[in-house]
Amino acid sequence: MERGSRHGRRRCGLQWGAAIAGTYSAALCLRARYSSAFVSPVPGLGATSGLAKSAVRRPQGSNAQDVRWALTAAGVCWAAGLVNRVSRSAAPKERPSAKDAFFAAAEVFDEEEVDVAVIGAGPGGTLLAYLLAEQHGRKVCLIDPAASKKWPNNYGVWQAEWDALAAKLGVDLNACLQAQWKVTDCYFGGSWELPVDNRLRLDRPYARVDRAKLKQLLRSSPNVKVIESEVECKAIANNVFDCPAIRHSGSGSVILLADGSAIRTKLIVDSTGFESSLTRRLPAPGQAPGPAAGYQIAYGCEVIVDGDFYYAPEAMTLFDYRTDHLSFDKEWEQRAEKEPTFIYVMPLGPVPGEPNAAVFFEETSLVARPAISFEECKQRCFARLRHLGVSYREETISDEEFCYIPMGGNLPEPGQRIVAFGAAAAMVHPSTGYQLCRMMASSKDVADTIAEELAKDSRPDAVAAAAYEAIWSPQNQAQRDFAVFGGEFLMELDVAGLRGWFQGFFNLPEDLWAGFLAGWPSLPGNSNHESWFARLTFGLQLVTKIPPPVVLRLMAAIGRFSLTYGVSLIRSVTPLFGSPPSYAYTPPVPKEEIGDVAAKREAMEMMKGSAPKIEAQAVAEKAKGK
């Protein structure tokens, strides 16, 4: 009895010692913010907490944050010890796993249980949370440390797309518009014998979204809990993270937040943007990597103009690619011709209490790699306004916008339990930078799919795979591959090439060019781009509209792209090379079906049949020996 008691005290002492060591090591490690996988100081706990091995340093955080993570590590160690003691006192139970210890540790924190946890409260994440809660009755939380701040970017939309979204989502989106224009203007003059002042007018309405009203509408659901906290971890392999802030199990996931609270959820959605640390973007097995992301950069601001501002007040100006405003500085003009930018103009109408109107101007680099500097865009913007005689008071400059939009890049790696959405899922149009309407069109399909899978009590892996398939079906991937090439080609063109390209592009029938700009199922015109034959037909029509020198550059670019990045472009416009890979769920193979089942069964039967003979032989030999 004394001996058993002594061993029990020794075990208890070792467990508490491990907990103290884990606390100390985690505090030191997380204070320095080392980025690596974690190894446990407690046998049997697994890779959930402990000493970081890497010497790659993270930015140092606050002491309070370090203490919270130290307590997390201590909680995991303590839970491991507790589970071990309980299991040993109630034999013959199985040895507890690291999973048991982690989820027991989560009980130390304030805990919330939801169906879906959406991380990232921009338009994409907020809309998806709203639809899951309001249209499917799901309990949802929206996690973002900046959830109460205003959305930073202005959004312009084609009115036809906005109307289609309102009908699809069943939401009054027109109440969320700030300004509308019946026509859209473009300026591509200065090349290909077009006069500098040549204006191309598109009889297609455009609108500006009131982002404050849209946010208010989408945050109106009482069934969505907003949590202003952060999830601090990084995916280092498929479903493996560099710290225990996210841990998956067979029934769901636990998220440990920076404020010390915990969320249990059946599914996690990552809507934190293209450069998310939670989602890995790698090609599927057997697929060639695509080109790296390009970047759309824009500087914009709203000003109160004094009198006329050159552009038509009844129109939204989508493109002005002229460079004559820099003719006073030949070196600058040449740089602008090689690295083009255009201005985007939204007349906002009279200002209350002012005799003049407000106008939003934005100088934009469509796509480049590396990105053009914000300062360059800003200087070109104001040089253009001076050249056009636009007078404004400097003190009226407001709503400055520094727009940074990654475009293209690889899609999310298949098999991930966290569902990427919006820019995190690379949903930005690779040729144009449009995202809002594409994401909103997809949100309904993704919410419906998630709700359907949860209602069937599907495995979390199956729910995530179904959501990815709703976003990036093979059909959607093929359409995106075509647009990825478009973005790569546009990066090669100088200003003359872009003028000729877009002048020809907008001279196509409206449903063709509008469908390409939309680039997502259910948006107007997209049916003209959903099959390889439709995309091939579009391309053949386009080459009849653009200048021959641009066509020759296009043909050369197709060859270079295919040699560098494989068959994705050819596959998108022909029936060759099959379809892009599917994200569809593949259930695990049951243990009894692994290997050559017939051979194993035969061996078992033979062993059963030979056992009596072996036993009889052993008895006979024993008797003979006597």
Coordinates of C-alpha atoms in Angstrom, one line a residue, residues 87-583:
S87 CA -7.9 6.6 -16.8
R88 CA -5.5 4.8 -14.6
S89 CA -7.9 4.7 -11.7
A90 CA -10.6 3.1 -13.9
A91 CA -8.9 0.3 -15.8
P92 CA -9.3 -1.2 -18.4
K93 CA -10.1 2.1 -20.2
E94 CA -8.0 3.0 -23.3
R95 CA -5.1 5.3 -22.9
P96 CA -6.3 8.9 -23.5
S97 CA -5.2 10.6 -26.7
A98 CA -3.8 14.1 -27.3
K99 CA -7.2 15.0 -28.7
D100 CA -8.8 14.2 -25.3
A101 CA -6.3 16.3 -23.5
F102 CA -6.8 19.3 -25.8
F103 CA -10.5 19.3 -25.6
A104 CA -10.4 18.9 -21.9
A105 CA -8.1 21.9 -21.7
A106 CA -10.6 23.9 -23.7
E107 CA -13.0 23.6 -20.7
V108 CA -10.7 26.0 -18.8
F109 CA -11.8 28.9 -21.0
D110 CA -15.2 30.6 -21.5
E111 CA -16.7 28.5 -24.3
E112 CA -19.2 29.2 -27.0
E113 CA -20.7 26.4 -29.2
V114 CA -21.8 27.2 -32.7
D115 CA -22.6 25.5 -36.0
V116 CA -20.2 27.6 -38.1
A117 CA -17.4 30.0 -37.0
V118 CA -16.6 32.6 -39.7
I119 CA -13.2 34.2 -39.3
G120 CA -13.0 37.6 -41.0
A121 CA -15.8 40.1 -41.0
G122 CA -15.4 41.8 -44.4
P123 CA -18.3 41.7 -46.9
G124 CA -17.7 38.0 -47.8
G125 CA -17.6 36.6 -44.3
T126 CA -20.4 38.9 -43.1
L127 CA -22.7 37.9 -45.9
L128 CA -22.1 34.2 -45.6
A129 CA -22.7 34.4 -41.8
Y130 CA -26.0 36.3 -42.5
L131 CA -27.3 33.8 -45.0
L132 CA -26.4 30.8 -42.8
A133 CA -28.2 32.4 -39.8
E134 CA -31.2 34.0 -41.5
Q135 CA -32.0 31.6 -44.3
H136 CA -30.9 28.3 -42.6
G137 CA -31.4 29.0 -38.9
R138 CA -27.8 28.1 -38.1
K139 CA -26.0 29.4 -35.0
V140 CA -23.0 31.4 -36.3
C141 CA -20.3 33.5 -34.9
L142 CA -18.3 36.1 -36.8
I143 CA -14.7 36.6 -35.5
D144 CA -12.6 39.6 -36.3
P145 CA -10.6 42.0 -34.1
A146 CA -11.7 44.9 -36.4
A147 CA -15.3 43.9 -36.8
S148 CA -16.6 47.3 -35.6
K149 CA -14.5 49.3 -38.0
K150 CA -15.8 50.4 -41.4
W151 CA -15.0 48.5 -44.5
P152 CA -12.0 50.3 -46.1
N153 CA -12.7 49.9 -49.9
N154 CA -15.2 51.6 -52.1
Y155 CA -17.1 49.2 -54.4
G156 CA -18.4 49.9 -57.9
V157 CA -20.8 47.4 -59.5
W158 CA -22.7 47.0 -62.7
Q159 CA -26.4 47.6 -62.0
A160 CA -27.5 44.5 -63.8
E161 CA -25.3 42.3 -61.6
W162 CA -26.5 44.0 -58.5
D163 CA -30.2 43.5 -59.5
A164 CA -29.4 39.8 -60.2
L165 CA -27.9 39.4 -56.8
A166 CA -30.8 41.0 -55.1
A167 CA -33.1 38.5 -56.7
K168 CA -30.9 35.5 -55.9
L169 CA -30.2 36.5 -52.3
G170 CA -33.7 37.7 -51.5
V171 CA -32.3 40.9 -50.0
D172 CA -33.1 44.6 -50.8
L173 CA -29.7 45.5 -52.1
N174 CA -30.8 48.6 -54.0
A175 CA -31.2 50.3 -50.6
C176 CA -27.5 49.9 -50.2
L177 CA -26.5 52.0 -53.2
Q178 CA -25.0 55.5 -52.8
A179 CA -24.9 56.6 -56.4
Q180 CA -26.1 55.4 -59.8
W181 CA -25.3 56.3 -63.4
K182 CA -27.2 55.4 -66.6
V183 CA -24.2 55.2 -68.8
T184 CA -20.5 54.3 -68.5
D185 CA -17.6 56.1 -70.4
C186 CA -14.2 54.9 -71.4
Y187 CA -11.2 56.8 -73.0
F188 CA -8.8 54.7 -75.1
G189 CA -7.6 57.4 -77.5
G190 CA -4.0 58.2 -78.4
S191 CA -3.2 55.0 -80.2
W192 CA -4.3 53.0 -83.3
E193 CA -5.4 56.2 -85.1
L194 CA -8.0 57.0 -82.4
P195 CA -8.0 60.8 -81.4
V196 CA -6.8 61.5 -77.9
D197 CA -10.2 62.8 -76.8
N198 CA -12.1 59.8 -78.3
R199 CA -14.8 58.6 -75.9
L200 CA -16.4 55.2 -76.0
R201 CA -19.8 55.3 -74.2
L202 CA -21.4 52.1 -72.9
D203 CA -25.1 52.1 -72.5
R204 CA -24.9 50.0 -69.4
P205 CA -25.7 51.4 -65.9
Y206 CA -23.2 51.5 -63.1
A207 CA -23.5 52.1 -59.4
R208 CA -21.5 52.8 -56.2
V209 CA -22.2 50.7 -53.1
D210 CA -22.9 52.5 -49.8
R211 CA -20.6 50.2 -47.8
A212 CA -21.9 51.5 -44.5
K213 CA -25.5 50.6 -45.4
L214 CA -24.5 47.2 -46.8
K215 CA -22.6 46.4 -43.6
Q216 CA -25.6 47.5 -41.5
L217 CA -27.9 45.2 -43.5
L218 CA -25.7 42.2 -43.4
R219 CA -25.0 42.6 -39.7
S220 CA -28.7 42.8 -38.8
S221 CA -29.2 39.1 -37.9
P222 CA -29.6 38.5 -34.2
N223 CA -28.5 34.9 -34.8
V224 CA -24.9 35.9 -35.6
K225 CA -22.7 36.6 -32.6
V226 CA -19.9 39.0 -33.4
I227 CA -16.6 38.4 -31.5
E228 CA -14.0 41.1 -31.7
S229 CA -11.0 38.9 -31.1
E230 CA -8.2 37.2 -33.1
V231 CA -7.2 33.7 -34.1
E232 CA -3.4 33.7 -33.9
C233 CA -2.0 30.7 -35.8
K234 CA -0.6 29.7 -39.1
A235 CA -1.2 26.6 -41.3
I236 CA 2.1 24.8 -41.7
A237 CA 0.8 21.7 -43.4
N238 CA -2.7 20.5 -44.5
N239 CA -4.8 20.8 -41.4
V240 CA -1.7 21.3 -39.2
F241 CA -1.1 24.6 -37.4
D242 CA 1.9 26.1 -35.6
C243 CA 0.1 26.4 -32.3
P244 CA -3.0 25.0 -30.6
A245 CA -5.3 28.0 -31.4
I246 CA -7.1 25.6 -33.9
R247 CA -7.6 21.9 -33.3
H248 CA -9.8 19.6 -35.3
S249 CA -11.6 16.4 -34.2
G250 CA -13.9 14.0 -35.8
S251 CA -17.0 16.0 -34.9
G252 CA -15.7 19.6 -35.4
S253 CA -13.1 22.0 -34.2
V254 CA -12.1 24.1 -31.2
I255 CA -10.8 27.6 -31.7
L256 CA -8.9 29.3 -28.8
L257 CA -9.1 33.0 -29.2
A258 CA -6.6 35.7 -28.2
D259 CA -9.0 37.0 -25.6
G260 CA -8.9 33.7 -23.7
S261 CA -12.3 32.4 -24.9
A262 CA -12.9 29.2 -26.8
I263 CA -15.3 28.3 -29.7
R264 CA -16.5 24.8 -30.4
T265 CA -17.8 24.6 -34.0
K266 CA -18.8 22.1 -36.6
L267 CA -17.1 24.1 -39.3
I268 CA -14.6 27.0 -39.7
V269 CA -14.8 29.4 -42.6
D270 CA -11.7 31.5 -43.4
S271 CA -12.7 34.9 -44.9
T272 CA -9.6 36.8 -43.8
G273 CA -8.3 37.7 -47.3
F274 CA -5.9 36.5 -49.9
E275 CA -2.9 36.5 -47.6
S276 CA -4.6 34.5 -44.9
S277 CA -2.4 32.4 -42.6
L278 CA -5.2 29.8 -42.1
T279 CA -5.5 28.6 -45.7
R280 CA -2.9 27.0 -47.8
R281 CA -3.0 27.7 -51.6
L282 CA -1.2 24.9 -53.5
P283 CA -2.1 23.0 -56.7
A284 CA -3.9 19.7 -56.5
P285 CA -1.7 16.6 -56.8
G286 CA -0.6 16.1 -60.4
Q287 CA -1.4 19.7 -61.4
A288 CA 1.2 22.2 -62.5
P289 CA 1.6 25.3 -60.3
G290 CA 0.0 28.4 -61.8
P291 CA 1.5 31.9 -62.1
A292 CA 2.1 33.9 -59.0
A293 CA -0.4 36.5 -58.1
G294 CA -0.5 39.9 -59.7
Y295 CA -1.5 43.1 -57.9
Q296 CA -4.0 45.8 -58.5
I297 CA -3.0 49.0 -56.8
A298 CA -5.0 52.2 -56.7
Y299 CA -5.0 55.5 -54.9
G300 CA -8.3 57.2 -54.7
C301 CA -9.9 60.2 -52.9
E302 CA -13.1 62.2 -52.8
V303 CA -12.9 65.9 -53.5
I304 CA -15.3 68.8 -53.8
V305 CA -14.7 70.3 -57.3
D306 CA -15.0 73.9 -58.2
G307 CA -17.2 74.1 -61.3
D308 CA -16.6 71.8 -64.3
F309 CA -14.5 68.6 -63.8
Y310 CA -14.1 67.6 -67.4
Y311 CA -15.8 64.2 -67.2
A312 CA -19.6 63.9 -67.9
P313 CA -21.5 64.2 -64.7
E314 CA -24.2 61.8 -65.9
A315 CA -21.7 59.0 -66.5
M316 CA -19.4 56.8 -64.5
T317 CA -15.9 56.8 -66.2
L318 CA -14.6 53.3 -65.9
F319 CA -11.3 53.7 -67.9
D320 CA -9.2 56.7 -68.9
Y321 CA -6.0 55.3 -70.2
R322 CA -4.6 58.5 -71.8
T323 CA -1.1 59.7 -70.9
D324 CA -1.0 63.2 -72.5
H325 CA -1.3 64.7 -69.0
L326 CA 2.4 63.7 -68.4
S327 CA 3.7 65.1 -71.7
F328 CA 5.5 67.9 -69.8
D329 CA 7.9 65.3 -68.5
K330 CA 9.0 62.9 -71.2
E331 CA 10.7 60.4 -68.8
W332 CA 7.6 60.2 -66.6
E333 CA 5.3 59.9 -69.7
Q334 CA 7.5 57.0 -71.0
R335 CA 7.3 55.3 -67.6
A336 CA 3.5 55.6 -67.7
E337 CA 3.4 54.2 -71.2
K338 CA 5.4 51.1 -70.1
E339 CA 3.6 50.7 -66.7
P340 CA 0.1 52.0 -67.4
T341 CA -2.5 53.3 -65.0
F342 CA -6.0 54.6 -65.7
I343 CA -8.3 56.9 -63.8
Y344 CA -11.7 55.9 -62.6
V345 CA -14.2 58.7 -62.0
M346 CA -17.5 58.6 -59.9
P347 CA -19.4 61.9 -59.9
L348 CA -21.3 61.9 -56.6
G349 CA -23.6 64.9 -57.1
P350 CA -24.1 68.2 -55.2
V351 CA -22.8 68.5 -51.7
P352 CA -25.3 69.8 -49.1
G353 CA -24.5 73.3 -48.2
E354 CA -22.1 73.6 -51.1
P355 CA -22.6 75.1 -54.6
N356 CA -20.4 72.4 -56.1
A357 CA -20.3 68.7 -56.5
A358 CA -18.3 65.9 -54.9
V359 CA -16.3 63.5 -57.2
F360 CA -14.4 60.3 -56.4
F361 CA -11.2 60.0 -58.5
E362 CA -9.1 56.8 -58.4
E363 CA -5.8 56.2 -60.3
T364 CA -5.4 52.5 -60.8
S365 CA -2.8 50.0 -62.0
L366 CA -5.0 47.2 -63.4
V367 CA -2.6 44.4 -62.6
A368 CA 1.2 44.2 -62.3
R369 CA 3.9 42.1 -60.8
P370 CA 5.7 43.6 -59.0
A371 CA 3.0 46.2 -58.0
I372 CA 3.3 49.9 -59.0
S373 CA 3.8 52.1 -55.9
F374 CA 0.9 54.0 -54.3
E375 CA 2.9 57.2 -54.5
E376 CA 3.2 56.8 -58.2
C377 CA -0.5 56.4 -58.6
K378 CA -1.2 59.4 -56.4
Q379 CA 1.1 61.6 -58.3
R380 CA -0.3 60.6 -61.6
C381 CA -3.8 61.1 -60.4
F382 CA -3.2 64.8 -59.4
A383 CA -1.1 65.5 -62.5
R384 CA -4.1 64.2 -64.6
L385 CA -6.5 66.5 -62.7
R386 CA -4.3 69.5 -63.2
H387 CA -3.9 68.8 -66.9
L388 CA -7.7 68.5 -67.4
G389 CA -8.3 71.8 -65.5
V390 CA -10.1 70.1 -62.6
S391 CA -10.2 72.7 -59.8
Y392 CA -10.7 71.5 -56.2
R393 CA -9.9 72.7 -52.7
E394 CA -7.2 70.7 -51.1
E395 CA -8.8 70.8 -47.7
T396 CA -11.8 69.0 -49.2
I397 CA -9.9 65.8 -49.9
S398 CA -11.5 63.0 -48.0
D399 CA -12.1 59.2 -48.1
E400 CA -8.6 58.5 -49.3
E401 CA -8.3 54.9 -50.4
F402 CA -5.2 52.8 -50.8
C403 CA -6.5 49.8 -52.7
Y404 CA -4.4 46.6 -52.7
I405 CA -5.9 43.6 -54.5
P406 CA -4.0 40.4 -55.2
M407 CA -5.2 38.7 -58.3
G408 CA -4.7 35.2 -59.6
G409 CA -2.4 32.8 -57.8
N410 CA -3.1 29.2 -56.8
L411 CA -6.4 27.9 -55.5
P412 CA -6.8 26.4 -52.0
E413 CA -5.1 23.1 -51.4
P414 CA -7.6 20.3 -51.5
G415 CA -8.4 18.4 -48.3
Q416 CA -8.5 21.3 -45.9
R417 CA -11.0 21.3 -43.1
I418 CA -11.1 25.1 -43.0
V419 CA -13.3 26.5 -45.9
A420 CA -11.7 29.5 -47.5
F421 CA -14.1 32.0 -48.9
G422 CA -13.8 35.3 -50.8
A423 CA -10.2 36.5 -51.5
A424 CA -8.9 33.7 -49.2
A425 CA -10.3 31.2 -51.8
A426 CA -8.7 33.3 -54.6
M427 CA -12.2 34.3 -55.9
V428 CA -11.0 37.8 -57.1
H429 CA -11.3 38.0 -60.9
P430 CA -7.8 37.3 -62.2
S431 CA -8.1 39.7 -65.1
T432 CA -10.1 42.6 -63.7
G433 CA -9.9 42.6 -59.9
Y434 CA -13.7 42.5 -59.5
Q435 CA -14.7 40.5 -56.5
L436 CA -17.7 41.8 -54.6
C437 CA -20.4 40.5 -56.9
R438 CA -18.6 37.2 -57.6
M439 CA -18.3 36.6 -53.9
M440 CA -21.9 37.6 -53.3
A441 CA -23.2 35.3 -56.1
S442 CA -21.2 32.4 -54.6
S443 CA -22.3 33.0 -51.0
K444 CA -25.8 31.7 -51.6
D445 CA -24.6 28.5 -53.1
V446 CA -22.0 28.0 -50.4
A447 CA -24.4 28.7 -47.5
D448 CA -27.0 26.3 -49.0
T449 CA -24.4 23.6 -49.4
I450 CA -23.0 24.0 -45.9
A451 CA -26.5 24.0 -44.4
E452 CA -27.5 20.9 -46.4
E453 CA -24.4 18.9 -45.3
L454 CA -24.8 19.9 -41.7
A455 CA -28.5 18.8 -41.8
K456 CA -27.3 15.4 -43.0
D457 CA -24.8 15.3 -40.0
S458 CA -22.0 14.8 -42.5
R459 CA -18.4 14.6 -41.3
P460 CA -16.7 18.0 -41.1
D461 CA -14.3 16.9 -43.9
A462 CA -17.3 16.2 -46.1
V463 CA -18.9 19.5 -45.3
A464 CA -15.7 21.4 -46.1
A465 CA -15.2 19.5 -49.4
A466 CA -18.8 20.1 -50.5
A467 CA -18.3 23.8 -49.8
Y468 CA -15.1 23.9 -51.8
E469 CA -16.8 22.1 -54.7
A470 CA -19.6 24.7 -54.6
I471 CA -17.0 27.4 -55.0
W472 CA -14.5 25.8 -57.3
S473 CA -16.3 23.1 -59.3
P474 CA -14.3 21.9 -62.3
Q475 CA -16.4 24.1 -64.5
N476 CA -15.6 27.2 -62.4
Q477 CA -11.9 26.3 -62.3
A478 CA -11.8 26.0 -66.1
Q479 CA -13.4 29.4 -66.5
R480 CA -10.9 30.9 -64.0
D481 CA -8.0 29.3 -65.9
F482 CA -9.0 31.2 -69.0
A483 CA -9.2 34.5 -67.0
V484 CA -5.8 33.8 -65.3
F485 CA -4.2 33.8 -68.7
G486 CA -6.0 37.0 -69.4
G487 CA -4.5 38.6 -66.4
E488 CA -1.0 37.4 -67.3
F489 CA -1.4 38.8 -70.9
L490 CA -2.6 42.2 -69.7
M491 CA 0.5 42.5 -67.5
E492 CA 2.6 42.2 -70.6
L493 CA 0.9 45.1 -72.5
D494 CA 2.1 48.7 -72.6
V495 CA -0.5 51.5 -72.7
A496 CA -0.9 51.3 -76.5
G497 CA -1.6 47.6 -76.3
L498 CA -4.1 48.1 -73.5
R499 CA -5.9 50.8 -75.4
G500 CA -6.3 48.6 -78.5
W501 CA -7.3 45.6 -76.4
F502 CA -10.1 47.3 -74.5
Q503 CA -11.3 49.3 -77.4
G504 CA -11.8 46.0 -79.2
F505 CA -13.1 44.2 -76.1
F506 CA -15.9 46.8 -75.5
N507 CA -16.9 46.7 -79.2
L508 CA -18.0 43.1 -78.8
P509 CA -21.7 42.4 -78.1
E510 CA -22.5 43.5 -74.5
D511 CA -23.5 40.1 -73.3
L512 CA -20.0 38.8 -74.2
W513 CA -17.9 41.4 -72.6
A514 CA -20.2 41.8 -69.6
G515 CA -20.2 38.0 -69.0
F516 CA -16.4 38.0 -69.0
L517 CA -16.2 40.8 -66.5
A518 CA -18.7 39.0 -64.3
G519 CA -17.0 35.7 -64.5
W520 CA -19.3 33.8 -62.1
P521 CA -22.4 31.5 -62.5
S522 CA -25.8 33.3 -62.1
L523 CA -24.4 36.7 -63.0
P524 CA -25.6 38.3 -66.3
G525 CA -23.8 37.2 -69.4
N526 CA -21.7 34.5 -67.7
S527 CA -23.5 31.7 -69.6
N528 CA -21.4 32.9 -72.6
H529 CA -18.2 31.7 -70.8
E530 CA -19.2 28.6 -68.9
S531 CA -18.1 26.0 -71.5
W532 CA -14.8 25.5 -73.4
F533 CA -16.7 26.1 -76.7
A534 CA -18.2 29.3 -75.4
R535 CA -14.8 30.6 -74.3
L536 CA -13.2 29.6 -77.6
T537 CA -15.9 31.4 -79.5
F538 CA -15.4 34.5 -77.4
G539 CA -11.7 34.5 -78.0
L540 CA -12.1 34.1 -81.8
Q541 CA -14.5 37.0 -81.9
L542 CA -12.2 39.2 -79.8
V543 CA -9.2 38.7 -82.1
T544 CA -11.3 40.2 -85.0
K545 CA -11.7 43.4 -83.0
I546 CA -8.3 44.2 -81.6
P547 CA -5.3 45.6 -83.7
P548 CA -3.2 42.9 -85.6
P549 CA 0.0 43.7 -83.6
V550 CA -1.8 43.0 -80.4
V551 CA -3.1 39.7 -81.9
L552 CA 0.4 38.7 -82.7
R553 CA 1.5 39.4 -79.1
L554 CA -1.5 37.4 -77.9
M555 CA -0.5 34.3 -80.0
A556 CA 3.0 34.5 -78.6
A557 CA 1.7 34.8 -75.1
I558 CA -0.4 31.7 -75.5
G559 CA 2.6 29.7 -76.4
R560 CA 4.8 31.0 -73.6
F561 CA 2.1 30.5 -71.0
S562 CA 1.4 26.9 -72.1
L563 CA 5.1 26.0 -72.1
T564 CA 5.5 27.6 -68.6
Y565 CA 2.3 26.6 -66.8
G566 CA 1.1 23.4 -68.6
V567 CA -2.2 22.6 -70.1
S568 CA -4.6 24.8 -68.0
L569 CA -5.2 27.3 -70.8
I570 CA -5.6 24.7 -73.6
R571 CA -7.9 22.7 -71.3
S572 CA -10.1 25.8 -70.8
V573 CA -10.8 26.3 -74.5
T574 CA -10.7 22.7 -75.9
P575 CA -12.0 19.3 -74.9
L576 CA -8.4 18.1 -74.6
F577 CA -6.8 17.1 -71.3
G578 CA -10.0 16.4 -69.4
S579 CA -11.3 18.6 -66.6
P580 CA -9.6 20.4 -63.6
P581 CA -9.5 18.2 -60.5
S582 CA -12.6 18.1 -58.2
Y583 CA -12.8 19.0 -54.6

